[in-house]
């Protein structure tokens, strides 16, 4: 199937509904990490998604079943693995979290990121 220029999604021009949500209470470790997501694209097979995520200060347990590429647009977060090793990410950082990662995501300053997610089904 051939696509045309109309199939390209420019996040800056593409309007989507902002979804607000809270982390499940059993995962929260600190704060009230309210979050929002603007999903700009989901593939027809529903395995690939891209958009913008934003989270407030707090920390919660994570268990990635998907592969996720992230680019931090503002703020900062700390990602901590189960062994206690950590990585602090700030504006401009680009990274991939592989499927199978377990640990903690801690927002240090309200954080906004571009995400691109692939989850094999």
PDB file of C-alpha atoms in Angstrom:
ATOM      1  CA  UNK A   1       0.000   0.000   0.000  1.00  0.00           C
ATOM      2  CA  UNK A   2       1.501   3.315  -1.080  1.00  0.00           C
ATOM      3  CA  UNK A   3       1.117   6.297   1.230  1.00  0.00           C
ATOM      4  CA  UNK A   4       0.996   9.974   0.245  1.00  0.00           C
ATOM      5  CA  UNK A   5       2.267  13.096   1.975  1.00  0.00           C
ATOM      6  CA  UNK A   6      -1.111  13.328   3.736  1.00  0.00           C
ATOM      7  CA  UNK A   7      -0.180  10.241   5.797  1.00  0.00           C
ATOM      8  CA  UNK A   8       2.732  12.030   7.492  1.00  0.00           C
ATOM      9  CA  UNK A   9       1.907  13.177  11.031  1.00  0.00           C
ATOM     10  CA  UNK A  10       3.559  16.395  12.196  1.00  0.00           C
ATOM     11  CA  UNK A  11       3.123  16.518  15.994  1.00  0.00           C
ATOM     12  CA  UNK A  12       3.156  20.338  15.963  1.00  0.00           C
ATOM     13  CA  UNK A  13       0.219  20.495  13.571  1.00  0.00           C
ATOM     14  CA  UNK A  14      -1.646  17.313  14.486  1.00  0.00           C
ATOM     15  CA  UNK A  15      -4.345  17.908  17.106  1.00  0.00           C
ATOM     16  CA  UNK A  16      -5.176  15.036  19.439  1.00  0.00           C
ATOM     17  CA  UNK A  17      -7.057  14.688  22.689  1.00  0.00           C
ATOM     18  CA  UNK A  18      -4.880  14.913  25.803  1.00  0.00           C
ATOM     19  CA  UNK A  19      -5.533  11.940  28.073  1.00  0.00           C
ATOM     20  CA  UNK A  20      -4.972  12.565  31.806  1.00  0.00           C
ATOM     21  CA  UNK A  21      -4.374   9.644  34.142  1.00  0.00           C
ATOM     22  CA  UNK A  22      -2.792   8.590  37.412  1.00  0.00           C
ATOM     23  CA  UNK A  23      -0.386   5.757  38.078  1.00  0.00           C
ATOM     24  CA  UNK A  24      -2.069   2.698  39.617  1.00  0.00           C
ATOM     25  CA  UNK A  25      -1.902   3.121  43.431  1.00  0.00           C
ATOM     26  CA  UNK A  26      -0.033  -0.173  43.935  1.00  0.00           C
ATOM     27  CA  UNK A  27       2.829   1.110  41.722  1.00  0.00           C
ATOM     28  CA  UNK A  28       3.258   4.550  43.343  1.00  0.00           C
ATOM     29  CA  UNK A  29       6.315   4.883  45.581  1.00  0.00           C
ATOM     30  CA  UNK A  30       6.222   8.636  46.256  1.00  0.00           C
ATOM     31  CA  UNK A  31       4.283  11.779  45.395  1.00  0.00           C
ATOM     32  CA  UNK A  32       1.164  11.969  43.271  1.00  0.00           C
ATOM     33  CA  UNK A  33       2.627  11.337  39.822  1.00  0.00           C
ATOM     34  CA  UNK A  34      -0.225  12.518  37.620  1.00  0.00           C
ATOM     35  CA  UNK A  35       0.463  12.026  33.938  1.00  0.00           C
ATOM     36  CA  UNK A  36      -0.863  12.929  30.542  1.00  0.00           C
ATOM     37  CA  UNK A  37      -0.334  11.590  27.069  1.00  0.00           C
ATOM     38  CA  UNK A  38      -1.024  12.862  23.573  1.00  0.00           C
ATOM     39  CA  UNK A  39      -0.817   9.805  21.325  1.00  0.00           C
ATOM     40  CA  UNK A  40      -0.290  11.101  17.796  1.00  0.00           C
ATOM     41  CA  UNK A  41       0.049   7.759  16.034  1.00  0.00           C
ATOM     42  CA  UNK A  42      -0.869   4.107  16.488  1.00  0.00           C
ATOM     43  CA  UNK A  43      -0.123   1.610  13.737  1.00  0.00           C
ATOM     44  CA  UNK A  44      -2.965  -0.449  12.263  1.00  0.00           C
ATOM     45  CA  UNK A  45      -1.555  -3.542  14.036  1.00  0.00           C
ATOM     46  CA  UNK A  46      -1.562  -1.588  17.355  1.00  0.00           C
ATOM     47  CA  UNK A  47       2.067  -2.533  18.093  1.00  0.00           C
ATOM     48  CA  UNK A  48       3.688   0.845  17.330  1.00  0.00           C
ATOM     49  CA  UNK A  49       2.777   4.143  18.999  1.00  0.00           C
ATOM     50  CA  UNK A  50       4.258   7.654  19.065  1.00  0.00           C
ATOM     51  CA  UNK A  51       3.363  10.796  20.938  1.00  0.00           C
ATOM     52  CA  UNK A  52       4.128  13.130  23.815  1.00  0.00           C
ATOM     53  CA  UNK A  53       4.029  12.174  27.505  1.00  0.00           C
ATOM     54  CA  UNK A  54       4.197  14.444  30.533  1.00  0.00           C
ATOM     55  CA  UNK A  55       4.527  13.507  34.195  1.00  0.00           C
ATOM     56  CA  UNK A  56       4.503  15.334  37.501  1.00  0.00           C
ATOM     57  CA  UNK A  57       6.964  14.850  40.366  1.00  0.00           C
ATOM     58  CA  UNK A  58       6.803  11.431  41.991  1.00  0.00           C
ATOM     59  CA  UNK A  59       8.061   7.881  41.541  1.00  0.00           C
ATOM     60  CA  UNK A  60       6.521   4.570  40.566  1.00  0.00           C
ATOM     61  CA  UNK A  61       7.438   0.996  39.672  1.00  0.00           C
ATOM     62  CA  UNK A  62       7.860   0.210  35.959  1.00  0.00           C
ATOM     63  CA  UNK A  63       7.900  -3.086  34.094  1.00  0.00           C
ATOM     64  CA  UNK A  64       8.454  -2.603  30.352  1.00  0.00           C
ATOM     65  CA  UNK A  65       6.875  -5.178  28.032  1.00  0.00           C
ATOM     66  CA  UNK A  66       7.515  -2.757  25.153  1.00  0.00           C
ATOM     67  CA  UNK A  67      10.649  -1.191  23.634  1.00  0.00           C
ATOM     68  CA  UNK A  68      10.550   2.592  24.063  1.00  0.00           C
ATOM     69  CA  UNK A  69      12.588   5.372  22.468  1.00  0.00           C
ATOM     70  CA  UNK A  70      12.425   8.624  24.472  1.00  0.00           C
ATOM     71  CA  UNK A  71      13.572  12.183  23.886  1.00  0.00           C
ATOM     72  CA  UNK A  72      13.295  14.489  26.906  1.00  0.00           C
ATOM     73  CA  UNK A  73      11.783  17.845  25.920  1.00  0.00           C
ATOM     74  CA  UNK A  74      11.813  19.457  29.383  1.00  0.00           C
ATOM     75  CA  UNK A  75      12.323  18.648  33.039  1.00  0.00           C
ATOM     76  CA  UNK A  76      14.228  15.687  34.408  1.00  0.00           C
ATOM     77  CA  UNK A  77      13.716  12.120  35.554  1.00  0.00           C
ATOM     78  CA  UNK A  78      15.754   9.377  37.148  1.00  0.00           C
ATOM     79  CA  UNK A  79      15.429   5.808  35.915  1.00  0.00           C
ATOM     80  CA  UNK A  80      16.526   3.173  38.441  1.00  0.00           C
ATOM     81  CA  UNK A  81      16.981  -0.535  37.733  1.00  0.00           C
ATOM     82  CA  UNK A  82      16.259  -3.348  40.195  1.00  0.00           C
ATOM     83  CA  UNK A  83      19.937  -3.442  41.244  1.00  0.00           C
ATOM     84  CA  UNK A  84      19.811   0.235  42.258  1.00  0.00           C
ATOM     85  CA  UNK A  85      21.793   1.594  39.297  1.00  0.00           C
ATOM     86  CA  UNK A  86      20.397   4.888  38.034  1.00  0.00           C
ATOM     87  CA  UNK A  87      20.403   7.181  35.025  1.00  0.00           C
ATOM     88  CA  UNK A  88      19.285  10.809  35.223  1.00  0.00           C
ATOM     89  CA  UNK A  89      17.805  12.162  31.998  1.00  0.00           C
ATOM     90  CA  UNK A  90      17.243  15.829  31.158  1.00  0.00           C
ATOM     91  CA  UNK A  91      16.263  18.057  28.234  1.00  0.00           C
ATOM     92  CA  UNK A  92      17.876  16.869  25.012  1.00  0.00           C
ATOM     93  CA  UNK A  93      18.652  13.335  26.187  1.00  0.00           C
ATOM     94  CA  UNK A  94      17.650  10.556  23.795  1.00  0.00           C
ATOM     95  CA  UNK A  95      17.602   6.912  24.841  1.00  0.00           C
ATOM     96  CA  UNK A  96      15.934   3.510  24.446  1.00  0.00           C
ATOM     97  CA  UNK A  97      14.455   1.444  27.256  1.00  0.00           C
ATOM     98  CA  UNK A  98      14.367  -2.191  26.104  1.00  0.00           C
ATOM     99  CA  UNK A  99      11.498  -4.556  26.755  1.00  0.00           C
ATOM    100  CA  UNK A 100      12.116  -6.475  29.986  1.00  0.00           C
ATOM    101  CA  UNK A 101      13.409  -3.478  31.963  1.00  0.00           C
ATOM    102  CA  UNK A 102      12.083  -3.418  35.539  1.00  0.00           C
ATOM    103  CA  UNK A 103      12.686  -0.734  38.096  1.00  0.00           C
ATOM    104  CA  UNK A 104      11.538   2.758  39.054  1.00  0.00           C
ATOM    105  CA  UNK A 105      10.786   5.915  37.074  1.00  0.00           C
ATOM    106  CA  UNK A 106      11.194   9.013  39.233  1.00  0.00           C
ATOM    107  CA  UNK A 107      10.258  12.456  37.950  1.00  0.00           C
ATOM    108  CA  UNK A 108      12.559  15.010  39.580  1.00  0.00           C
ATOM    109  CA  UNK A 109      11.145  18.084  37.783  1.00  0.00           C
ATOM    110  CA  UNK A 110       7.913  17.967  35.783  1.00  0.00           C
ATOM    111  CA  UNK A 111       9.026  16.031  32.733  1.00  0.00           C
ATOM    112  CA  UNK A 112       7.863  16.050  29.116  1.00  0.00           C
ATOM    113  CA  UNK A 113       9.100  13.585  26.490  1.00  0.00           C
ATOM    114  CA  UNK A 114       8.503  12.302  23.004  1.00  0.00           C
ATOM    115  CA  UNK A 115       7.940   8.560  23.046  1.00  0.00           C
ATOM    116  CA  UNK A 116       8.047   5.951  20.323  1.00  0.00           C
ATOM    117  CA  UNK A 117       6.922   2.527  21.506  1.00  0.00           C
ATOM    118  CA  UNK A 118       7.011  -0.890  19.874  1.00  0.00           C
ATOM    119  CA  UNK A 119       5.424  -3.863  21.615  1.00  0.00           C
ATOM    120  CA  UNK A 120       5.684  -7.220  19.925  1.00  0.00           C
ATOM    121  CA  UNK A 121       2.495  -9.238  20.272  1.00  0.00           C
TER     122      UNK A 121
END
